[in-house]
mmCIF file with all atom_site columns, C-alpha atoms in Angstrom:
data_model
loop_
_atom_site.group_PDB
_atom_site.id
_atom_site.type_symbol
_atom_site.label_atom_id
_atom_site.label_alt_id
_atom_site.label_comp_id
_atom_site.label_asym_id
_atom_site.label_entity_id
_atom_site.label_seq_id
_atom_site.pdbx_PDB_ins_code
_atom_site.Cartn_x
_atom_site.Cartn_y
_atom_site.Cartn_z
_atom_site.occupancy
_atom_site.B_iso_or_equiv
_atom_site.pdbx_formal_charge
_atom_site.auth_seq_id
_atom_site.auth_comp_id
_atom_site.auth_asym_id
_atom_site.auth_atom_id
_atom_site.pdbx_PDB_model_num
ATOM 1   C CA . SER A 1 1   ? 0.098  -0.112 -0.121 1.00 46.00 ? 1   SER A CA 1
ATOM 2   C CA . HIS A 1 2   ? 1.303  3.734  -0.664 1.00 50.00 ? 2   HIS A CA 1
ATOM 3   C CA . GLU A 1 3   ? 0.916  6.440  1.421  1.00 52.00 ? 3   GLU A CA 1
ATOM 4   C CA . MET A 1 4   ? -0.238 9.302  1.087  1.00 49.00 ? 4   MET A CA 1
ATOM 5   C CA . PRO A 1 5   ? 2.176  12.409 2.165  1.00 54.00 ? 5   PRO A CA 1
ATOM 6   C CA . MET A 1 6   ? 1.415  14.318 4.938  1.00 50.00 ? 6   MET A CA 1
ATOM 7   C CA . LYS A 1 7   ? 0.405  17.565 4.291  1.00 51.00 ? 7   LYS A CA 1
ATOM 8   C CA . ILE A 1 8   ? 1.142  20.356 6.797  1.00 47.00 ? 8   ILE A CA 1
ATOM 9   C CA . GLN A 1 9   ? -0.982 23.160 6.715  1.00 49.00 ? 9   GLN A CA 1
ATOM 10  C CA . ILE A 1 10  ? -0.427 26.737 8.856  1.00 50.00 ? 10  ILE A CA 1
ATOM 11  C CA . ALA A 1 11  ? -4.064 27.843 9.820  1.00 53.00 ? 11  ALA A CA 1
ATOM 12  C CA . PRO A 1 12  ? -4.065 32.085 8.626  1.00 59.00 ? 12  PRO A CA 1
ATOM 13  C CA . SER A 1 13  ? -4.740 32.941 12.040 1.00 58.00 ? 13  SER A CA 1
ATOM 14  C CA . SER A 1 14  ? -0.868 30.923 13.491 1.00 54.00 ? 14  SER A CA 1
ATOM 15  C CA . PRO A 1 15  ? 1.473  33.216 13.782 1.00 60.00 ? 15  PRO A CA 1
ATOM 16  C CA . SER A 1 16  ? 4.634  33.097 11.507 1.00 62.00 ? 16  SER A CA 1
ATOM 17  C CA . PRO A 1 17  ? 8.065  30.850 12.394 1.00 68.00 ? 17  PRO A CA 1
ATOM 18  C CA . GLU A 1 18  ? 9.823  32.455 14.598 1.00 75.00 ? 18  GLU A CA 1
ATOM 19  C CA . ILE A 1 19  ? 13.540 33.126 12.939 1.00 67.00 ? 19  ILE A CA 1
ATOM 20  C CA . ARG A 1 20  ? 16.089 32.766 15.352 1.00 78.00 ? 20  ARG A CA 1
ATOM 21  C CA . LEU A 1 21  ? 19.719 33.961 14.509 1.00 83.00 ? 21  LEU A CA 1
ATOM 22  C CA . ILE A 1 22  ? 23.105 33.088 16.559 1.00 85.00 ? 22  ILE A CA 1
ATOM 23  C CA . VAL A 1 23  ? 25.701 35.043 16.008 1.00 90.00 ? 23  VAL A CA 1
ATOM 24  C CA . THR A 1 24  ? 29.565 32.922 17.391 1.00 92.00 ? 24  THR A CA 1
ATOM 25  C CA . ALA A 1 25  ? 32.460 34.592 17.204 1.00 96.00 ? 25  ALA A CA 1
ATOM 26  C CA . ASP A 1 26  ? 35.095 32.529 16.478 1.00 94.00 ? 26  ASP A CA 1
ATOM 27  C CA . ASP A 1 27  ? 38.990 32.541 17.141 1.00 96.00 ? 27  ASP A CA 1
ATOM 28  C CA . LEU A 1 28  ? 38.125 32.719 21.562 1.00 98.00 ? 28  LEU A CA 1
ATOM 29  C CA . GLY A 1 29  ? 41.601 31.979 23.387 1.00 97.00 ? 29  GLY A CA 1
ATOM 30  C CA . ILE A 1 30  ? 43.974 33.723 20.554 1.00 95.00 ? 30  ILE A CA 1
ATOM 31  C CA . GLY A 1 31  ? 45.054 36.604 22.633 1.00 95.00 ? 31  GLY A CA 1
ATOM 32  C CA . GLU A 1 32  ? 43.732 38.723 25.194 1.00 96.00 ? 32  GLU A CA 1
ATOM 33  C CA . GLU A 1 33  ? 42.763 41.994 22.679 1.00 96.00 ? 33  GLU A CA 1
ATOM 34  C CA . ARG A 1 34  ? 40.570 39.420 20.590 1.00 96.00 ? 34  ARG A CA 1
ATOM 35  C CA . ASP A 1 35  ? 38.965 38.480 23.473 1.00 98.00 ? 35  ASP A CA 1
ATOM 36  C CA . ASP A 1 36  ? 38.335 40.909 24.549 1.00 98.00 ? 36  ASP A CA 1
ATOM 37  C CA . GLY A 1 37  ? 36.835 42.253 21.482 1.00 97.00 ? 37  GLY A CA 1
ATOM 38  C CA . ILE A 1 38  ? 34.564 38.958 22.162 1.00 97.00 ? 38  ILE A CA 1
ATOM 39  C CA . PHE A 1 39  ? 33.400 39.303 25.515 1.00 98.00 ? 39  PHE A CA 1
ATOM 40  C CA . GLU A 1 40  ? 32.235 42.920 25.055 1.00 97.00 ? 40  GLU A CA 1
ATOM 41  C CA . ALA A 1 41  ? 30.297 42.147 22.560 1.00 96.00 ? 41  ALA A CA 1
ATOM 42  C CA . HIS A 1 42  ? 28.480 39.101 24.235 1.00 97.00 ? 42  HIS A CA 1
ATOM 43  C CA . ARG A 1 43  ? 27.322 41.642 26.469 1.00 96.00 ? 43  ARG A CA 1
ATOM 44  C CA . ALA A 1 44  ? 25.894 43.936 24.230 1.00 95.00 ? 44  ALA A CA 1
ATOM 45  C CA . GLY A 1 45  ? 24.053 41.437 23.072 1.00 94.00 ? 45  GLY A CA 1
ATOM 46  C CA . ILE A 1 46  ? 25.702 41.169 19.334 1.00 94.00 ? 46  ILE A CA 1
ATOM 47  C CA . VAL A 1 47  ? 26.960 37.563 20.355 1.00 95.00 ? 47  VAL A CA 1
ATOM 48  C CA . GLN A 1 48  ? 25.634 34.744 21.768 1.00 94.00 ? 48  GLN A CA 1
ATOM 49  C CA . ALA A 1 49  ? 28.254 32.436 21.664 1.00 96.00 ? 49  ALA A CA 1
ATOM 50  C CA . ALA A 1 50  ? 31.559 31.822 20.467 1.00 98.00 ? 50  ALA A CA 1
ATOM 51  C CA . SER A 1 51  ? 34.159 28.900 19.697 1.00 97.00 ? 51  SER A CA 1
ATOM 52  C CA . LEU A 1 52  ? 37.722 28.861 21.969 1.00 98.00 ? 52  LEU A CA 1
ATOM 53  C CA . LEU A 1 53  ? 40.592 27.970 20.109 1.00 98.00 ? 53  LEU A CA 1
ATOM 54  C CA . VAL A 1 54  ? 42.199 25.996 23.169 1.00 98.00 ? 54  VAL A CA 1
ATOM 55  C CA . ASN A 1 55  ? 45.984 26.306 22.108 1.00 96.00 ? 55  ASN A CA 1
ATOM 56  C CA . GLY A 1 56  ? 45.700 29.826 22.117 1.00 95.00 ? 56  GLY A CA 1
ATOM 57  C CA . ASP A 1 57  ? 47.859 31.867 23.884 1.00 94.00 ? 57  ASP A CA 1
ATOM 58  C CA . ASN A 1 58  ? 44.829 32.913 26.070 1.00 97.00 ? 58  ASN A CA 1
ATOM 59  C CA . ALA A 1 59  ? 42.457 29.485 25.982 1.00 98.00 ? 59  ALA A CA 1
ATOM 60  C CA . VAL A 1 60  ? 43.131 29.214 30.008 1.00 98.00 ? 60  VAL A CA 1
ATOM 61  C CA . GLN A 1 61  ? 42.015 32.731 31.133 1.00 98.00 ? 61  GLN A CA 1
ATOM 62  C CA . ALA A 1 62  ? 39.425 33.126 28.320 1.00 98.00 ? 62  ALA A CA 1
ATOM 63  C CA . ALA A 1 63  ? 37.618 29.872 29.652 1.00 98.00 ? 63  ALA A CA 1
ATOM 64  C CA . LYS A 1 64  ? 37.686 31.246 32.672 1.00 98.00 ? 64  LYS A CA 1
ATOM 65  C CA . LYS A 1 65  ? 36.072 34.121 31.708 1.00 98.00 ? 65  LYS A CA 1
ATOM 66  C CA . ALA A 1 66  ? 33.412 32.761 29.549 1.00 98.00 ? 66  ALA A CA 1
ATOM 67  C CA . LEU A 1 67  ? 32.344 30.909 32.382 1.00 98.00 ? 67  LEU A CA 1
ATOM 68  C CA . GLU A 1 68  ? 32.081 33.300 34.898 1.00 98.00 ? 68  GLU A CA 1
ATOM 69  C CA . CYS A 1 69  ? 29.406 35.134 32.249 1.00 96.00 ? 69  CYS A CA 1
ATOM 70  C CA . GLY A 1 70  ? 27.521 32.931 30.779 1.00 96.00 ? 70  GLY A CA 1
ATOM 71  C CA . LEU A 1 71  ? 28.899 32.660 27.140 1.00 97.00 ? 71  LEU A CA 1
ATOM 72  C CA . THR A 1 72  ? 28.550 29.615 25.635 1.00 94.00 ? 72  THR A CA 1
ATOM 73  C CA . LEU A 1 73  ? 31.919 27.956 24.412 1.00 98.00 ? 73  LEU A CA 1
ATOM 74  C CA . GLY A 1 74  ? 32.085 25.554 21.339 1.00 97.00 ? 74  GLY A CA 1
ATOM 75  C CA . LEU A 1 75  ? 35.480 23.838 20.275 1.00 97.00 ? 75  LEU A CA 1
ATOM 76  C CA . HIS A 1 76  ? 37.355 26.019 17.728 1.00 96.00 ? 76  HIS A CA 1
ATOM 77  C CA . LEU A 1 77  ? 39.270 22.838 16.375 1.00 96.00 ? 77  LEU A CA 1
ATOM 78  C CA . ASN A 1 78  ? 42.783 24.432 14.692 1.00 96.00 ? 78  ASN A CA 1
ATOM 79  C CA . LEU A 1 79  ? 45.020 22.310 12.683 1.00 94.00 ? 79  LEU A CA 1
ATOM 80  C CA . SER A 1 80  ? 46.696 24.887 10.724 1.00 91.00 ? 80  SER A CA 1
ATOM 81  C CA . GLU A 1 81  ? 48.343 27.694 12.932 1.00 92.00 ? 81  GLU A CA 1
ATOM 82  C CA . GLY A 1 82  ? 50.188 27.468 16.411 1.00 92.00 ? 82  GLY A CA 1
ATOM 83  C CA . PRO A 1 83  ? 51.295 24.233 18.465 1.00 93.00 ? 83  PRO A CA 1
ATOM 84  C CA . ALA A 1 84  ? 49.557 20.911 18.680 1.00 95.00 ? 84  ALA A CA 1
ATOM 85  C CA . VAL A 1 85  ? 47.547 20.362 22.119 1.00 97.00 ? 85  VAL A CA 1
ATOM 86  C CA . SER A 1 86  ? 49.199 16.670 21.307 1.00 96.00 ? 86  SER A CA 1
ATOM 87  C CA . ASP A 1 87  ? 52.439 15.452 21.838 1.00 95.00 ? 87  ASP A CA 1
ATOM 88  C CA . SER A 1 88  ? 54.127 16.585 18.421 1.00 92.00 ? 88  SER A CA 1
ATOM 89  C CA . SER A 1 89  ? 55.829 13.058 18.015 1.00 93.00 ? 89  SER A CA 1
ATOM 90  C CA . ASN A 1 90  ? 52.362 11.781 18.143 1.00 96.00 ? 90  ASN A CA 1
ATOM 91  C CA . VAL A 1 91  ? 50.959 14.258 15.380 1.00 96.00 ? 91  VAL A CA 1
ATOM 92  C CA . LYS A 1 92  ? 54.243 14.699 13.356 1.00 95.00 ? 92  LYS A CA 1
ATOM 93  C CA . SER A 1 93  ? 52.721 15.178 9.634  1.00 95.00 ? 93  SER A CA 1
ATOM 94  C CA . LEU A 1 94  ? 50.871 17.897 11.316 1.00 94.00 ? 94  LEU A CA 1
ATOM 95  C CA . LEU A 1 95  ? 53.545 19.905 12.030 1.00 94.00 ? 95  LEU A CA 1
ATOM 96  C CA . THR A 1 96  ? 56.952 22.132 10.802 1.00 90.00 ? 96  THR A CA 1
ATOM 97  C CA . TRP A 1 97  ? 59.385 24.185 12.288 1.00 84.00 ? 97  TRP A CA 1
ATOM 98  C CA . GLN A 1 98  ? 57.844 27.648 12.472 1.00 72.00 ? 98  GLN A CA 1
ATOM 99  C CA . ARG A 1 99  ? 60.259 30.617 13.086 1.00 63.00 ? 99  ARG A CA 1
ATOM 100 C CA . ALA A 1 100 ? 58.026 32.740 14.166 1.00 58.00 ? 100 ALA A CA 1
ATOM 101 C CA . HIS A 1 101 ? 54.872 32.366 17.240 1.00 55.00 ? 101 HIS A CA 1
ATOM 102 C CA . TRP A 1 102 ? 52.185 32.275 15.134 1.00 54.00 ? 102 TRP A CA 1
ATOM 103 C CA . CYS A 1 103 ? 49.883 35.110 17.002 1.00 56.00 ? 103 CYS A CA 1
ATOM 104 C CA . GLY A 1 104 ? 52.710 37.601 18.520 1.00 54.00 ? 104 GLY A CA 1
ATOM 105 C CA . PRO A 1 105 ? 56.101 38.268 18.132 1.00 52.00 ? 105 PRO A CA 1
ATOM 106 C CA . PRO A 1 106 ? 59.087 35.745 16.933 1.00 52.00 ? 106 PRO A CA 1
ATOM 107 C CA . ALA A 1 107 ? 59.552 32.652 19.138 1.00 52.00 ? 107 ALA A CA 1
ATOM 108 C CA . SER A 1 108 ? 61.827 33.133 22.359 1.00 55.00 ? 108 SER A CA 1
ATOM 109 C CA . ASN A 1 109 ? 63.706 30.082 21.612 1.00 54.00 ? 109 ASN A CA 1
ATOM 110 C CA . GLY A 1 110 ? 64.496 30.255 17.823 1.00 58.00 ? 110 GLY A CA 1
ATOM 111 C CA . GLY A 1 111 ? 61.688 28.453 16.774 1.00 68.00 ? 111 GLY A CA 1
ATOM 112 C CA . ALA A 1 112 ? 59.407 25.509 17.861 1.00 83.00 ? 112 ALA A CA 1
ATOM 113 C CA . LEU A 1 113 ? 56.930 23.181 15.785 1.00 88.00 ? 113 LEU A CA 1
ATOM 114 C CA . GLU A 1 114 ? 53.574 24.174 15.034 1.00 92.00 ? 114 GLU A CA 1
ATOM 115 C CA . PHE A 1 115 ? 50.990 23.294 12.649 1.00 92.00 ? 115 PHE A CA 1
ATOM 116 C CA . ARG A 1 116 ? 52.087 23.966 8.781  1.00 92.00 ? 116 ARG A CA 1
ATOM 117 C CA . GLY A 1 117 ? 49.867 26.797 7.863  1.00 89.00 ? 117 GLY A CA 1
ATOM 118 C CA . ARG A 1 118 ? 46.668 27.086 6.555  1.00 90.00 ? 118 ARG A CA 1
ATOM 119 C CA . TYR A 1 119 ? 47.958 26.598 2.724  1.00 90.00 ? 119 TYR A CA 1
ATOM 120 C CA . GLU A 1 120 ? 50.556 24.400 3.873  1.00 91.00 ? 120 GLU A CA 1
ATOM 121 C CA . PHE A 1 121 ? 48.520 21.962 5.552  1.00 91.00 ? 121 PHE A CA 1
ATOM 122 C CA . ILE A 1 122 ? 46.385 22.017 2.341  1.00 90.00 ? 122 ILE A CA 1
ATOM 123 C CA . ASP A 1 123 ? 49.312 20.879 0.524  1.00 92.00 ? 123 ASP A CA 1
ATOM 124 C CA . ALA A 1 124 ? 50.159 18.271 2.529  1.00 93.00 ? 124 ALA A CA 1
ATOM 125 C CA . LEU A 1 125 ? 46.538 17.337 2.696  1.00 91.00 ? 125 LEU A CA 1
ATOM 126 C CA . THR A 1 126 ? 45.736 16.577 -0.557 1.00 92.00 ? 126 THR A CA 1
ATOM 127 C CA . LYS A 1 127 ? 49.009 14.769 -1.301 1.00 95.00 ? 127 LYS A CA 1
ATOM 128 C CA . GLY A 1 128 ? 48.586 12.730 1.126  1.00 94.00 ? 128 GLY A CA 1
ATOM 129 C CA . GLN A 1 129 ? 51.151 13.818 3.448  1.00 95.00 ? 129 GLN A CA 1
ATOM 130 C CA . VAL A 1 130 ? 48.583 13.916 6.325  1.00 94.00 ? 130 VAL A CA 1
ATOM 131 C CA . SER A 1 131 ? 48.164 11.012 8.761  1.00 95.00 ? 131 SER A CA 1
ATOM 132 C CA . LEU A 1 132 ? 44.627 11.125 9.429  1.00 93.00 ? 132 LEU A CA 1
ATOM 133 C CA . GLU A 1 133 ? 45.495 9.079  12.251 1.00 96.00 ? 133 GLU A CA 1
ATOM 134 C CA . GLU A 1 134 ? 47.187 11.906 13.584 1.00 96.00 ? 134 GLU A CA 1
ATOM 135 C CA . VAL A 1 135 ? 44.534 13.894 12.738 1.00 95.00 ? 135 VAL A CA 1
ATOM 136 C CA . ALA A 1 136 ? 41.992 12.166 15.280 1.00 96.00 ? 136 ALA A CA 1
ATOM 137 C CA . THR A 1 137 ? 44.543 12.134 17.514 1.00 97.00 ? 137 THR A CA 1
ATOM 138 C CA . GLU A 1 138 ? 44.820 16.085 17.783 1.00 96.00 ? 138 GLU A CA 1
ATOM 139 C CA . VAL A 1 139 ? 40.741 15.904 17.226 1.00 95.00 ? 139 VAL A CA 1
ATOM 140 C CA . ALA A 1 140 ? 40.585 14.071 20.452 1.00 97.00 ? 140 ALA A CA 1
ATOM 141 C CA . ALA A 1 141 ? 43.571 16.084 22.414 1.00 98.00 ? 141 ALA A CA 1
ATOM 142 C CA . GLN A 1 142 ? 41.504 19.188 21.491 1.00 97.00 ? 142 GLN A CA 1
ATOM 143 C CA . LEU A 1 143 ? 38.320 17.707 22.644 1.00 98.00 ? 143 LEU A CA 1
ATOM 144 C CA . GLU A 1 144 ? 39.597 16.170 25.591 1.00 98.00 ? 144 GLU A CA 1
ATOM 145 C CA . ARG A 1 145 ? 41.404 19.453 26.544 1.00 98.00 ? 145 ARG A CA 1
ATOM 146 C CA . PHE A 1 146 ? 38.217 22.108 25.863 1.00 98.00 ? 146 PHE A CA 1
ATOM 147 C CA . HIS A 1 147 ? 36.797 19.434 28.764 1.00 98.00 ? 147 HIS A CA 1
ATOM 148 C CA . ALA A 1 148 ? 38.950 19.947 30.892 1.00 98.00 ? 148 ALA A CA 1
ATOM 149 C CA . LEU A 1 149 ? 39.049 23.402 30.518 1.00 98.00 ? 149 LEU A CA 1
ATOM 150 C CA . LEU A 1 150 ? 35.377 24.227 31.110 1.00 98.00 ? 150 LEU A CA 1
ATOM 151 C CA . GLY A 1 151 ? 34.023 21.070 32.587 1.00 97.00 ? 151 GLY A CA 1
ATOM 152 C CA . TYR A 1 152 ? 31.487 20.171 29.425 1.00 97.00 ? 152 TYR A CA 1
ATOM 153 C CA . THR A 1 153 ? 31.226 19.148 26.191 1.00 96.00 ? 153 THR A CA 1
ATOM 154 C CA . PRO A 1 154 ? 31.499 22.144 23.377 1.00 97.00 ? 154 PRO A CA 1
ATOM 155 C CA . THR A 1 155 ? 28.136 23.209 22.065 1.00 94.00 ? 155 THR A CA 1
ATOM 156 C CA . HIS A 1 156 ? 29.318 23.078 18.713 1.00 94.00 ? 156 HIS A CA 1
ATOM 157 C CA . LEU A 1 157 ? 32.096 22.796 16.711 1.00 92.00 ? 157 LEU A CA 1
ATOM 158 C CA . ASP A 1 158 ? 33.384 24.389 13.881 1.00 93.00 ? 158 ASP A CA 1
ATOM 159 C CA . GLY A 1 159 ? 37.724 24.833 11.983 1.00 90.00 ? 159 GLY A CA 1
ATOM 160 C CA . HIS A 1 160 ? 39.948 27.322 12.422 1.00 91.00 ? 160 HIS A CA 1
ATOM 161 C CA . GLN A 1 161 ? 40.427 28.919 8.685  1.00 84.00 ? 161 GLN A CA 1
ATOM 162 C CA . HIS A 1 162 ? 37.618 26.536 7.536  1.00 75.00 ? 162 HIS A CA 1
ATOM 163 C CA . THR A 1 163 ? 39.944 23.135 7.892  1.00 74.00 ? 163 THR A CA 1
ATOM 164 C CA . HIS A 1 164 ? 36.563 21.522 8.548  1.00 64.00 ? 164 HIS A CA 1
ATOM 165 C CA . VAL A 1 165 ? 35.378 21.944 4.853  1.00 62.00 ? 165 VAL A CA 1
ATOM 166 C CA . LEU A 1 166 ? 38.467 20.155 3.520  1.00 64.00 ? 166 LEU A CA 1
ATOM 167 C CA . PRO A 1 167 ? 38.530 16.589 2.151  1.00 62.00 ? 167 PRO A CA 1
#
């Protein structure tokens, strides 16, 4: 037997459906100046949520402040800039030697192993030089760090520099 598709009718007296817009700021935790702007926009009612870079220089302070002011946080998954959360020996295919720190002055020790950078990461990924097992290791480490900083699972997940849309 074939069922007829359900028809949905809205009565003329029904109010129009409510559309809810959630403005989410990303890069929270990258540095104090940007974080201050995000918290100011939240206080003004413009920003309802933010995405936290758990490997950012200001991640610990930003997480504490978000908990204090009730800002909802998701994970801003980062595979393109800065240091890995995982032990670097476990995610070698994701990293390269960087002479300057990703969100500040040159590294004080002359350089460090950090993520490849957006375009180098995309290039290595398309050439099959990135281990998907290592990507999974780093994603798990960032999720664990998020939970350790905030005590809850992220409400959402997005990608720094849109890495979440890469194949």
